[in-house]
Amino acid sequence: MNIDKRIADDLAANGVSFVTTVPCKQLAGVIEEIDQRDDIFHIPSNKEDEGMGLCAGAWMGGKRPAIIMQNTAIGVTINTLATLIQYYRMPLPMLISYRGELREPVACQVEMAVHTKALLAQLNIPTYHFHWQRDVEEFDNILKYTFMCNKPVAILTDANFWGGYGDQ
C-alpha cells in the first residue's frame, strides 16, 4: 500500500480541495503526492499558525481545508486554534508528523513530543495516533468525523508509521 497516495486519495474523496503544508522529512512523500494532484490546491506555508489562517480563509471561501505539519510547532498554533479555528467551529484535519516519538533519531525533537498530546487534550481536540501503516484505514472515517462535527482533529503520525529512518 502506498501510504502517501492513500492519504491524498482519502482527502480528495472527502472533498478536501485546499491543503497547506509545512515541510517535514517524514511528511515529504505525502506533500509531494498532494502537490502533484489536480483536485487539491496545495499552498506551502512558512509556519503552522500561518497555515491555519490560510485554512480558515479557504473554509470561509467554501473549500474544505486540511493542514499537514509537524508537532514541534503545536505550541505556536494554540492561539490560532482556540480563537479562530475552534471559536468559529471550523473543521480542520491536521495530519501531524509526531516527531520525538519511537524511532526518532533527533534528540531535540523529544521535548515537544512530551507535550504534544497534553496540549491537544487541553484544547479538547480529538487526537488519533497512527503508529502502524494499517492505521491509515481509519483516516477516511476521521475525515468524515471532523467535517460532520465542525471541529479540528489531530492525526499524529510517528516515525514508525512512515517506516522509520534508514537503518533503524
C-alpha positions in Angstrom: 0.0 0.0 0.0 1.3 3.5 -0.9 0.5 5.4 2.3 1.1 8.8 0.6 -1.3 8.1 -2.2 -3.9 6.6 0.2 -3.8 9.8 2.3 -4.2 12.1 -0.7 -7.0 9.9 -2.1 -8.9 10.0 1.2 -8.5 13.7 1.4 -9.9 14.1 -2.1 -12.7 11.6 -1.5 -13.9 13.7 1.4 -14.0 16.9 -0.6 -10.7 18.4 0.7 -9.7 20.7 -2.0 -7.2 23.0 -0.2 -4.2 21.8 1.7 -1.4 23.8 3.2 1.8 22.2 4.3 4.9 23.0 6.4 8.0 20.9 5.4 9.0 17.9 7.4 11.2 15.0 6.4 8.6 12.4 7.5 5.8 14.1 5.5 7.8 14.7 2.3 6.2 11.9 0.4 2.6 12.9 1.2 3.4 16.5 0.5 4.8 15.5 -2.9 1.8 13.4 -3.7 -0.6 16.3 -2.8 1.5 18.8 -4.8 1.1 16.6 -8.0 -2.7 16.4 -7.8 -5.1 18.5 -9.8 -8.0 18.0 -7.5 -6.3 19.5 -4.4 -4.9 23.1 -4.3 -1.6 23.0 -2.4 0.0 26.0 -0.9 3.1 25.7 1.3 3.2 27.7 4.5 6.2 29.1 6.3 4.7 28.5 9.7 1.9 26.3 11.1 -0.2 29.2 12.5 0.1 30.9 9.2 -1.1 27.7 7.5 -4.1 27.6 9.9 -5.0 31.1 8.9 -4.9 30.1 5.2 -7.1 27.1 6.0 -9.6 29.4 7.8 -9.8 31.6 4.7 -10.3 28.6 2.5 -13.1 27.4 4.7 -14.8 30.8 4.7 -14.4 30.7 0.9 -16.3 27.4 0.7 -13.4 25.0 0.5 -12.7 22.0 2.7 -9.2 22.6 4.0 -6.5 20.5 5.7 -3.1 21.2 7.1 -0.1 18.9 7.1 2.5 19.9 9.7 5.0 18.8 12.4 4.1 18.5 16.1 7.1 20.6 17.2 5.1 23.8 16.3 1.9 22.9 18.2 2.9 25.5 20.8 2.8 28.4 18.3 -0.6 27.3 17.0 -2.5 27.3 20.3 -3.9 30.9 19.9 -4.9 30.3 16.3 -6.6 27.0 17.2 -8.5 28.4 20.1 -9.5 31.9 18.9 -10.1 31.2 15.2 -10.5 27.5 14.3 -12.4 26.4 17.4 -14.3 29.7 18.1 -15.7 29.7 14.6 -16.3 25.9 14.6 -14.1 25.3 11.6 -13.4 21.7 10.7 -9.7 21.2 10.2 -8.0 17.8 9.7 -4.4 18.2 11.0 -2.1 15.5 9.7 0.8 15.9 12.0 4.2 14.2 12.0 4.7 13.1 15.6 8.4 13.9 15.9 10.2 12.8 19.1 8.4 9.5 19.5 9.6 6.0 19.0 12.3 5.6 16.3 13.1 9.3 16.3 16.8 9.9 15.7 16.9 13.6 16.7 17.1 14.1 20.4 15.9 17.7 20.5 12.6 16.6 18.9 11.7 14.6 22.1 10.9 17.6 24.3 7.9 18.7 22.2 6.7 15.1 21.9 6.3 15.0 25.6 3.9 17.9 25.5 2.0 17.4 22.2 -0.8 15.1 23.4 -1.3 17.1 26.6 -1.7 20.4 24.6 -4.2 18.9 22.2 -6.1 17.4 25.1 -6.2 20.7 26.9 -7.8 22.2 23.8 -10.3 19.3 23.7 -9.1 18.4 20.2 -9.8 14.8 19.2 -6.5 13.1 18.6 -5.6 9.9 16.9 -2.1 8.3 16.8 -1.1 6.4 13.7 1.8 4.0 14.7 1.3 1.2 12.2 0.7 1.6 8.5 -2.6 -0.2 8.8 -3.8 2.7 11.0 -4.3 4.7 7.8 -7.5 2.6 7.3 -9.1 5.0 9.9 -8.2 8.1 8.0 -11.4 8.2 5.9 -13.6 7.9 9.0 -11.6 10.6 10.8 -12.1 13.0 7.9 -15.8 12.3 7.9 -15.9 12.9 11.6 -14.2 16.3 11.5 -16.4 17.6 8.8 -19.5 16.2 10.4 -18.9 17.9 13.8 -17.1 21.1 12.5 -14.0 20.6 14.8 -10.3 20.4 14.3 -8.9 16.9 14.6 -5.3 15.9 15.1 -3.8 12.8 13.4 -0.4 12.1 14.9 1.8 10.0 12.6 5.0 8.8 14.2 8.3 7.6 12.6 7.2 4.0 12.8 4.1 4.8 10.7 6.3 6.4 8.0 8.7 3.5 8.0 11.3 4.8 10.4 14.6 6.4 9.4 17.1 4.5 7.4 18.7 1.6 9.3 16.6 1.9 12.4 
